[in-house]
PDB file of C-alpha atoms in Angstrom:
ATOM      1  CA  GLU B   1     -30.699 -53.371-126.811  1.00 65.00           C
ATOM      2  CA  THR B   2     -32.411 -54.307-130.069  1.00 68.00           C
ATOM      3  CA  GLY B   3     -30.105 -57.110-131.203  1.00 86.00           C
ATOM      4  CA  VAL B   4     -29.022 -55.076-134.242  1.00 92.00           C
ATOM      5  CA  THR B   5     -25.338 -54.264-134.380  1.00 94.00           C
ATOM      6  CA  GLN B   6     -23.350 -51.956-136.623  1.00 96.00           C
ATOM      7  CA  SER B   7     -19.675 -51.488-137.311  1.00 96.00           C
ATOM      8  CA  PRO B   8     -17.635 -49.439-137.081  1.00 96.00           C
ATOM      9  CA  THR B   9     -18.912 -47.009-134.480  1.00 95.00           C
ATOM     10  CA  HIS B  10     -17.045 -44.046-135.910  1.00 96.00           C
ATOM     11  CA  LEU B  11     -15.271 -43.508-139.196  1.00 96.00           C
ATOM     12  CA  ILE B  12     -13.341 -40.628-140.714  1.00 98.00           C
ATOM     13  CA  LYS B  13     -12.815 -40.523-144.475  1.00 98.00           C
ATOM     14  CA  THR B  14     -11.525 -38.066-147.016  1.00 98.00           C
ATOM     15  CA  ARG B  15     -13.632 -36.619-149.797  1.00 98.00           C
ATOM     16  CA  GLY B  16     -13.545 -38.861-152.854  1.00 97.00           C
ATOM     17  CA  GLN B  17     -12.859 -42.040-150.922  1.00 98.00           C
ATOM     18  CA  GLN B  18     -15.129 -45.044-150.645  1.00 98.00           C
ATOM     19  CA  VAL B  19     -16.597 -46.492-147.447  1.00 98.00           C
ATOM     20  CA  THR B  20     -18.354 -49.685-146.386  1.00 98.00           C
ATOM     21  CA  LEU B  21     -20.585 -49.805-143.334  1.00 98.00           C
ATOM     22  CA  ARG B  22     -21.830 -53.051-141.876  1.00 98.00           C
ATOM     23  CA  CYS B  23     -24.972 -54.168-140.107  1.00 97.00           C
ATOM     24  CA  SER B  24     -25.951 -57.397-138.422  1.00 94.00           C
ATOM     25  CA  SER B  25     -29.703 -57.810-138.251  1.00 88.00           C
ATOM     26  CA  GLN B  26     -31.719 -59.114-135.379  1.00 79.00           C
ATOM     27  CA  SER B  27     -31.973 -62.899-135.556  1.00 78.00           C
ATOM     28  CA  GLY B  28     -34.648 -64.074-137.992  1.00 79.00           C
ATOM     29  CA  HIS B  29     -35.244 -60.658-139.568  1.00 83.00           C
ATOM     30  CA  ASN B  30     -35.237 -60.823-143.367  1.00 84.00           C
ATOM     31  CA  THR B  31     -35.598 -57.134-144.134  1.00 88.00           C
ATOM     32  CA  VAL B  32     -33.026 -54.425-143.552  1.00 91.00           C
ATOM     33  CA  SER B  33     -33.315 -50.706-144.179  1.00 92.00           C
ATOM     34  CA  TRP B  34     -30.597 -48.082-144.171  1.00 96.00           C
ATOM     35  CA  TYR B  35     -31.075 -44.477-143.117  1.00 96.00           C
ATOM     36  CA  GLN B  36     -28.946 -41.363-143.148  1.00 97.00           C
ATOM     37  CA  GLN B  37     -29.409 -39.029-140.197  1.00 95.00           C
ATOM     38  CA  ALA B  38     -27.793 -35.636-140.575  1.00 94.00           C
ATOM     39  CA  LEU B  39     -27.126 -33.629-137.444  1.00 89.00           C
ATOM     40  CA  GLY B  40     -30.351 -32.250-135.991  1.00 86.00           C
ATOM     41  CA  GLN B  41     -32.532 -34.068-138.503  1.00 90.00           C
ATOM     42  CA  GLY B  42     -34.683 -37.143-138.610  1.00 92.00           C
ATOM     43  CA  PRO B  43     -33.465 -40.247-140.419  1.00 94.00           C
ATOM     44  CA  GLN B  44     -33.820 -40.235-144.212  1.00 95.00           C
ATOM     45  CA  PHE B  45     -34.516 -43.517-145.993  1.00 92.00           C
ATOM     46  CA  ILE B  46     -31.694 -44.679-148.289  1.00 95.00           C
ATOM     47  CA  PHE B  47     -32.893 -48.131-149.350  1.00 92.00           C
ATOM     48  CA  GLN B  48     -34.274 -51.419-148.150  1.00 90.00           C
ATOM     49  CA  TYR B  49     -33.266 -55.005-148.827  1.00 90.00           C
ATOM     50  CA  TYR B  50     -35.577 -57.985-148.594  1.00 86.00           C
ATOM     51  CA  ARG B  51     -34.192 -61.477-149.087  1.00 85.00           C
ATOM     52  CA  GLU B  52     -31.039 -60.105-150.699  1.00 89.00           C
ATOM     53  CA  GLU B  53     -32.858 -57.919-153.246  1.00 90.00           C
ATOM     54  CA  GLU B  54     -33.239 -54.165-153.168  1.00 89.00           C
ATOM     55  CA  ASN B  55     -36.857 -53.547-152.299  1.00 84.00           C
ATOM     56  CA  GLY B  56     -37.213 -49.789-152.290  1.00 85.00           C
ATOM     57  CA  ARG B  57     -35.004 -46.753-152.570  1.00 89.00           C
ATOM     58  CA  GLY B  58     -35.151 -43.195-151.338  1.00 89.00           C
ATOM     59  CA  ASN B  59     -33.830 -40.085-153.013  1.00 91.00           C
ATOM     60  CA  PHE B  60     -30.155 -41.006-152.898  1.00 95.00           C
ATOM     61  CA  PRO B  61     -27.736 -41.187-155.872  1.00 96.00           C
ATOM     62  CA  PRO B  62     -26.413 -44.487-157.259  1.00 96.00           C
ATOM     63  CA  ARG B  63     -23.099 -44.029-155.463  1.00 97.00           C
ATOM     64  CA  PHE B  64     -25.028 -45.279-152.426  1.00 98.00           C
ATOM     65  CA  SER B  65     -25.322 -49.027-152.853  1.00 96.00           C
ATOM     66  CA  GLY B  66     -25.954 -52.009-150.666  1.00 96.00           C
ATOM     67  CA  LEU B  67     -25.796 -55.728-150.217  1.00 95.00           C
ATOM     68  CA  GLN B  68     -27.677 -58.178-148.079  1.00 94.00           C
ATOM     69  CA  PHE B  69     -26.218 -61.603-147.395  1.00 92.00           C
ATOM     70  CA  PRO B  70     -27.934 -64.972-146.847  1.00 88.00           C
ATOM     71  CA  ASN B  71     -27.373 -64.649-143.112  1.00 85.00           C
ATOM     72  CA  TYR B  72     -29.246 -61.297-143.359  1.00 81.00           C
ATOM     73  CA  SER B  73     -26.249 -59.190-142.478  1.00 92.00           C
ATOM     74  CA  SER B  74     -25.855 -56.241-144.812  1.00 96.00           C
ATOM     75  CA  GLU B  75     -23.529 -53.555-146.083  1.00 97.00           C
ATOM     76  CA  LEU B  76     -23.924 -49.965-147.157  1.00 98.00           C
ATOM     77  CA  ASN B  77     -21.332 -48.763-149.645  1.00 98.00           C
ATOM     78  CA  VAL B  78     -20.792 -45.156-150.515  1.00 98.00           C
ATOM     79  CA  ASN B  79     -18.474 -44.190-153.373  1.00 97.00           C
ATOM     80  CA  ALA B  80     -16.908 -40.826-154.161  1.00 97.00           C
ATOM     81  CA  LEU B  81     -17.611 -39.455-150.700  1.00 98.00           C
ATOM     82  CA  GLU B  82     -18.739 -35.855-150.413  1.00 98.00           C
ATOM     83  CA  LEU B  83     -18.640 -33.563-147.402  1.00 97.00           C
ATOM     84  CA  ASP B  84     -22.449 -33.711-147.170  1.00 96.00           C
ATOM     85  CA  ASP B  85     -22.261 -37.457-146.627  1.00 98.00           C
ATOM     86  CA  SER B  86     -21.128 -36.754-143.077  1.00 97.00           C
ATOM     87  CA  ALA B  87     -23.920 -38.150-140.926  1.00 97.00           C
ATOM     88  CA  LEU B  88     -25.044 -40.929-138.649  1.00 96.00           C
ATOM     89  CA  TYR B  89     -25.946 -44.010-140.679  1.00 97.00           C
ATOM     90  CA  LEU B  90     -28.550 -46.266-139.154  1.00 96.00           C
ATOM     91  CA  CYS B  91     -29.633 -49.704-140.163  1.00 95.00           C
ATOM     92  CA  ALA B  92     -32.908 -51.201-139.069  1.00 92.00           C
ATOM     93  CA  SER B  93     -34.159 -54.748-139.388  1.00 89.00           C
ATOM     94  CA  SER B  94     -37.670 -56.091-139.441  1.00 84.00           C
ATOM     95  CA  LEU B  95     -39.590 -59.250-140.218  1.00 78.00           C
ATOM     96  CA  THR B  96     -42.203 -58.140-142.727  1.00 66.00           C
ATOM     97  CA  SER B  97     -43.730 -54.997-144.035  1.00 51.00           C
ATOM     98  CA  GLY B  98     -45.866 -52.967-141.729  1.00 48.00           C
ATOM     99  CA  THR B  99     -44.076 -54.048-138.587  1.00 67.00           C
ATOM    100  CA  GLU B 100     -41.805 -51.953-136.468  1.00 76.00           C
ATOM    101  CA  GLN B 101     -38.171 -51.670-137.349  1.00 84.00           C
ATOM    102  CA  TYR B 102     -35.417 -52.373-134.858  1.00 88.00           C
ATOM    103  CA  PHE B 103     -32.532 -49.976-135.125  1.00 92.00           C
ATOM    104  CA  GLY B 104     -28.848 -50.429-134.597  1.00 93.00           C
ATOM    105  CA  PRO B 105     -26.723 -47.881-132.726  1.00 93.00           C
ATOM    106  CA  GLY B 106     -25.447 -46.326-135.939  1.00 95.00           C
ATOM    107  CA  THR B 107     -22.124 -45.487-137.537  1.00 96.00           C
ATOM    108  CA  ARG B 108     -20.954 -41.889-137.350  1.00 96.00           C
ATOM    109  CA  LEU B 109     -19.252 -41.031-140.651  1.00 97.00           C
ATOM    110  CA  THR B 110     -17.205 -37.873-140.945  1.00 97.00           C
ATOM    111  CA  VAL B 111     -15.954 -36.805-144.368  1.00 98.00           C
ATOM    112  CA  THR B 112     -13.155 -34.247-144.413  1.00 97.00           C
TER     113      THR B 112
ATOM    114  CA  ALA K   1     -45.504 -37.901-150.954  1.00 61.00           C
ATOM    115  CA  GLN K   2     -45.755 -38.704-147.309  1.00 69.00           C
ATOM    116  CA  THR K   3     -44.483 -36.092-144.880  1.00 89.00           C
ATOM    117  CA  VAL K   4     -44.246 -36.068-141.137  1.00 95.00           C
ATOM    118  CA  THR K   5     -44.113 -32.801-139.218  1.00 96.00           C
ATOM    119  CA  GLN K   6     -43.056 -32.241-135.647  1.00 97.00           C
ATOM    120  CA  SER K   7     -43.573 -28.579-134.841  1.00 95.00           C
ATOM    121  CA  GLN K   8     -41.915 -28.602-131.416  1.00 96.00           C
ATOM    122  CA  PRO K   9     -38.113 -28.714-131.747  1.00 95.00           C
ATOM    123  CA  GLU K  10     -37.731 -28.649-127.956  1.00 97.00           C
ATOM    124  CA  MET K  11     -39.942 -29.398-124.997  1.00 97.00           C
ATOM    125  CA  SER K  12     -39.339 -29.571-121.268  1.00 97.00           C
ATOM    126  CA  VAL K  13     -41.268 -31.149-118.436  1.00 98.00           C
ATOM    127  CA  GLN K  14     -40.906 -31.346-114.693  1.00 98.00           C
ATOM    128  CA  GLU K  15     -40.202 -34.767-113.310  1.00 97.00           C
ATOM    129  CA  ALA K  16     -43.456 -36.609-112.469  1.00 97.00           C
ATOM    130  CA  GLU K  17     -45.499 -34.274-114.678  1.00 97.00           C
ATOM    131  CA  THR K  18     -47.168 -34.984-118.008  1.00 98.00           C
ATOM    132  CA  VAL K  19     -46.038 -33.764-121.406  1.00 98.00           C
ATOM    133  CA  THR K  20     -47.513 -34.081-124.878  1.00 98.00           C
ATOM    134  CA  LEU K  21     -45.458 -34.137-128.065  1.00 98.00           C
ATOM    135  CA  SER K  22     -47.179 -33.245-131.324  1.00 98.00           C
ATOM    136  CA  CYS K  23     -46.974 -34.849-134.731  1.00 98.00           C
ATOM    137  CA  THR K  24     -48.908 -34.374-137.929  1.00 97.00           C
ATOM    138  CA  TYR K  25     -48.540 -36.276-141.149  1.00 96.00           C
ATOM    139  CA  ASP K  26     -49.747 -36.165-144.696  1.00 94.00           C
ATOM    140  CA  THR K  27     -50.796 -39.197-146.677  1.00 91.00           C
ATOM    141  CA  SER K  28     -53.352 -40.308-149.218  1.00 90.00           C
ATOM    142  CA  GLU K  29     -53.296 -43.866-147.920  1.00 87.00           C
ATOM    143  CA  SER K  30     -56.060 -45.255-145.740  1.00 86.00           C
ATOM    144  CA  ASP K  31     -54.018 -48.035-144.190  1.00 86.00           C
ATOM    145  CA  TYR K  32     -50.711 -47.283-142.533  1.00 89.00           C
ATOM    146  CA  TYR K  33     -48.757 -47.399-139.313  1.00 89.00           C
ATOM    147  CA  LEU K  34     -47.535 -44.645-137.031  1.00 93.00           C
ATOM    148  CA  PHE K  35     -44.732 -44.875-134.534  1.00 93.00           C
ATOM    149  CA  TRP K  36     -42.963 -42.910-131.870  1.00 96.00           C
ATOM    150  CA  TYR K  37     -39.271 -43.642-131.474  1.00 95.00           C
ATOM    151  CA  LYS K  38     -36.966 -42.415-128.738  1.00 95.00           C
ATOM    152  CA  GLN K  39     -33.321 -41.658-129.432  1.00 94.00           C
ATOM    153  CA  PRO K  40     -31.296 -41.063-126.263  1.00 90.00           C
ATOM    154  CA  PRO K  41     -27.801 -39.604-126.408  1.00 83.00           C
ATOM    155  CA  SER K  42     -26.471 -43.150-126.882  1.00 73.00           C
ATOM    156  CA  ARG K  43     -28.049 -42.860-130.369  1.00 75.00           C
ATOM    157  CA  GLN K  44     -29.919 -46.172-130.558  1.00 87.00           C
ATOM    158  CA  MET K  45     -33.481 -45.618-131.685  1.00 91.00           C
ATOM    159  CA  ILE K  46     -35.938 -47.387-129.425  1.00 91.00           C
ATOM    160  CA  LEU K  47     -39.569 -48.019-130.284  1.00 92.00           C
ATOM    161  CA  VAL K  48     -41.862 -46.352-127.780  1.00 95.00           C
ATOM    162  CA  ILE K  49     -45.294 -47.061-129.198  1.00 95.00           C
ATOM    163  CA  ARG K  50     -47.054 -47.908-132.455  1.00 92.00           C
ATOM    164  CA  GLN K  51     -50.533 -47.332-133.830  1.00 93.00           C
ATOM    165  CA  GLU K  52     -52.298 -49.064-136.710  1.00 90.00           C
ATOM    166  CA  ALA K  53     -54.448 -46.651-138.685  1.00 91.00           C
ATOM    167  CA  TYR K  54     -57.346 -49.073-138.908  1.00 89.00           C
ATOM    168  CA  LYS K  55     -57.636 -49.206-135.116  1.00 89.00           C
ATOM    169  CA  GLN K  56     -59.773 -46.528-133.559  1.00 86.00           C
ATOM    170  CA  GLN K  57     -58.538 -47.238-130.063  1.00 93.00           C
ATOM    171  CA  ASN K  58     -55.503 -45.231-129.045  1.00 95.00           C
ATOM    172  CA  ALA K  59     -52.414 -47.268-128.235  1.00 94.00           C
ATOM    173  CA  THR K  60     -50.967 -47.242-124.732  1.00 95.00           C
ATOM    174  CA  GLU K  61     -47.737 -48.623-123.302  1.00 94.00           C
ATOM    175  CA  ASN K  62     -47.421 -48.076-119.578  1.00 95.00           C
ATOM    176  CA  ARG K  63     -46.762 -44.341-119.106  1.00 97.00           C
ATOM    177  CA  PHE K  64     -46.909 -43.654-122.838  1.00 98.00           C
ATOM    178  CA  SER K  65     -50.113 -43.138-124.772  1.00 97.00           C
ATOM    179  CA  VAL K  66     -51.115 -41.595-128.061  1.00 97.00           C
ATOM    180  CA  ASN K  67     -53.958 -39.446-129.282  1.00 97.00           C
ATOM    181  CA  PHE K  68     -54.575 -40.608-132.836  1.00 97.00           C
ATOM    182  CA  GLN K  69     -56.881 -38.384-134.859  1.00 96.00           C
ATOM    183  CA  LYS K  70     -57.065 -39.986-138.313  1.00 95.00           C
ATOM    184  CA  ALA K  71     -59.233 -37.345-139.959  1.00 94.00           C
ATOM    185  CA  ALA K  72     -56.978 -34.588-138.704  1.00 96.00           C
ATOM    186  CA  LYS K  73     -53.857 -36.655-139.491  1.00 96.00           C
ATOM    187  CA  SER K  74     -52.572 -36.005-136.016  1.00 97.00           C
ATOM    188  CA  PHE K  75     -50.632 -38.383-133.791  1.00 97.00           C
ATOM    189  CA  SER K  76     -49.494 -36.961-130.462  1.00 98.00           C
ATOM    190  CA  LEU K  77     -47.569 -38.735-127.719  1.00 98.00           C
ATOM    191  CA  LYS K  78     -48.402 -38.253-124.069  1.00 98.00           C
ATOM    192  CA  ILE K  79     -45.837 -39.142-121.443  1.00 98.00           C
ATOM    193  CA  SER K  80     -47.254 -39.386-117.947  1.00 98.00           C
ATOM    194  CA  ASP K  81     -45.271 -39.307-114.706  1.00 97.00           C
ATOM    195  CA  SER K  82     -42.165 -38.168-116.592  1.00 98.00           C
ATOM    196  CA  GLN K  83     -38.880 -39.637-115.471  1.00 97.00           C
ATOM    197  CA  LEU K  84     -35.303 -38.458-115.918  1.00 96.00           C
ATOM    198  CA  GLY K  85     -34.708 -41.399-118.244  1.00 94.00           C
ATOM    199  CA  ASP K  86     -37.349 -40.074-120.621  1.00 96.00           C
ATOM    200  CA  ALA K  87     -35.000 -37.283-121.697  1.00 96.00           C
ATOM    201  CA  ALA K  88     -34.179 -37.899-125.357  1.00 96.00           C
ATOM    202  CA  MET K  89     -35.019 -36.972-128.927  1.00 96.00           C
ATOM    203  CA  TYR K  90     -38.439 -38.248-129.904  1.00 98.00           C
ATOM    204  CA  PHE K  91     -39.225 -38.993-133.516  1.00 97.00           C
ATOM    205  CA  CYS K  92     -42.624 -39.548-135.018  1.00 97.00           C
ATOM    206  CA  ALA K  93     -42.599 -41.942-137.977  1.00 93.00           C
ATOM    207  CA  TYR K  94     -45.015 -43.103-140.647  1.00 92.00           C
ATOM    208  CA  SER K  95     -44.984 -46.341-142.617  1.00 87.00           C
ATOM    209  CA  ARG K  96     -47.231 -47.733-145.304  1.00 80.00           C
ATOM    210  CA  SER K  97     -48.538 -51.197-144.733  1.00 63.00           C
ATOM    211  CA  ILE K  98     -47.391 -52.822-147.981  1.00 50.00           C
ATOM    212  CA  ILE K  99     -44.018 -54.341-148.785  1.00 53.00           C
ATOM    213  CA  GLY K 100     -41.229 -51.816-148.932  1.00 57.00           C
ATOM    214  CA  ASN K 101     -42.043 -50.337-145.586  1.00 68.00           C
ATOM    215  CA  GLN K 102     -40.041 -47.178-145.851  1.00 79.00           C
ATOM    216  CA  PHE K 103     -40.304 -45.137-142.712  1.00 86.00           C
ATOM    217  CA  TYR K 104     -40.791 -41.398-142.992  1.00 90.00           C
ATOM    218  CA  PHE K 105     -39.535 -39.538-139.952  1.00 94.00           C
ATOM    219  CA  GLY K 106     -40.211 -36.124-138.568  1.00 95.00           C
ATOM    220  CA  THR K 107     -37.399 -33.811-137.534  1.00 95.00           C
ATOM    221  CA  GLY K 108     -37.726 -34.744-133.885  1.00 96.00           C
ATOM    222  CA  THR K 109     -38.526 -33.130-130.555  1.00 97.00           C
ATOM    223  CA  SER K 110     -35.841 -32.827-127.917  1.00 97.00           C
ATOM    224  CA  LEU K 111     -37.364 -33.543-124.517  1.00 97.00           C
ATOM    225  CA  THR K 112     -35.703 -32.285-121.354  1.00 97.00           C
ATOM    226  CA  VAL K 113     -36.861 -33.583-117.987  1.00 97.00           C
ATOM    227  CA  ILE K 114     -36.244 -31.168-115.137  1.00 97.00           C
ATOM    228  CA  PRO K 115     -35.600 -32.727-111.711  1.00 96.00           C
TER     229      PRO K 115
END
């Protein structure tokens, strides 16, 4: 166990809907990153938050957005869901740059 | 752009034997970090081992060790005395050392341990 939790475990949505995924970071970690892991692929970086500010973004459209709260929990929001958004979404927390990231168990999102 | 390549989609090893998983990466940076993560069927990614690029000595963690060849941009993982619990997807990952530590992952190697 890494101390990082995510909710929900599984989620089924319809194309065009909006979804919010949640992550609770390991205690004391001020940086959280979100990844999308399609079936059979490695995780792809969506964005990172550091002290409640977006601190880096991968090649994902603006309909992927996030929030980080003062208690370092965070959310990933995806608007106008598309079928290709079906994936495992992982969050990972860390203390500072250059250190290892601690991953949560992920949320499996299915878009129908 | 940084890329990480794992050329072995699947590997198998007999229990108690040794197996080596390959990883190559591409970067123009001189300072960075490399990692091996394990993802069992339960899905939670677990850090296996990490290597700082500025360190010449290869990292080791119990039965796990790496062969880091900076000039060749190669970072292989050796698992000794393989155990059934080692069966999982293994991902090689790269991270720069400055703020905004985006991790770049390879596509993974599925390791099967044969009893």
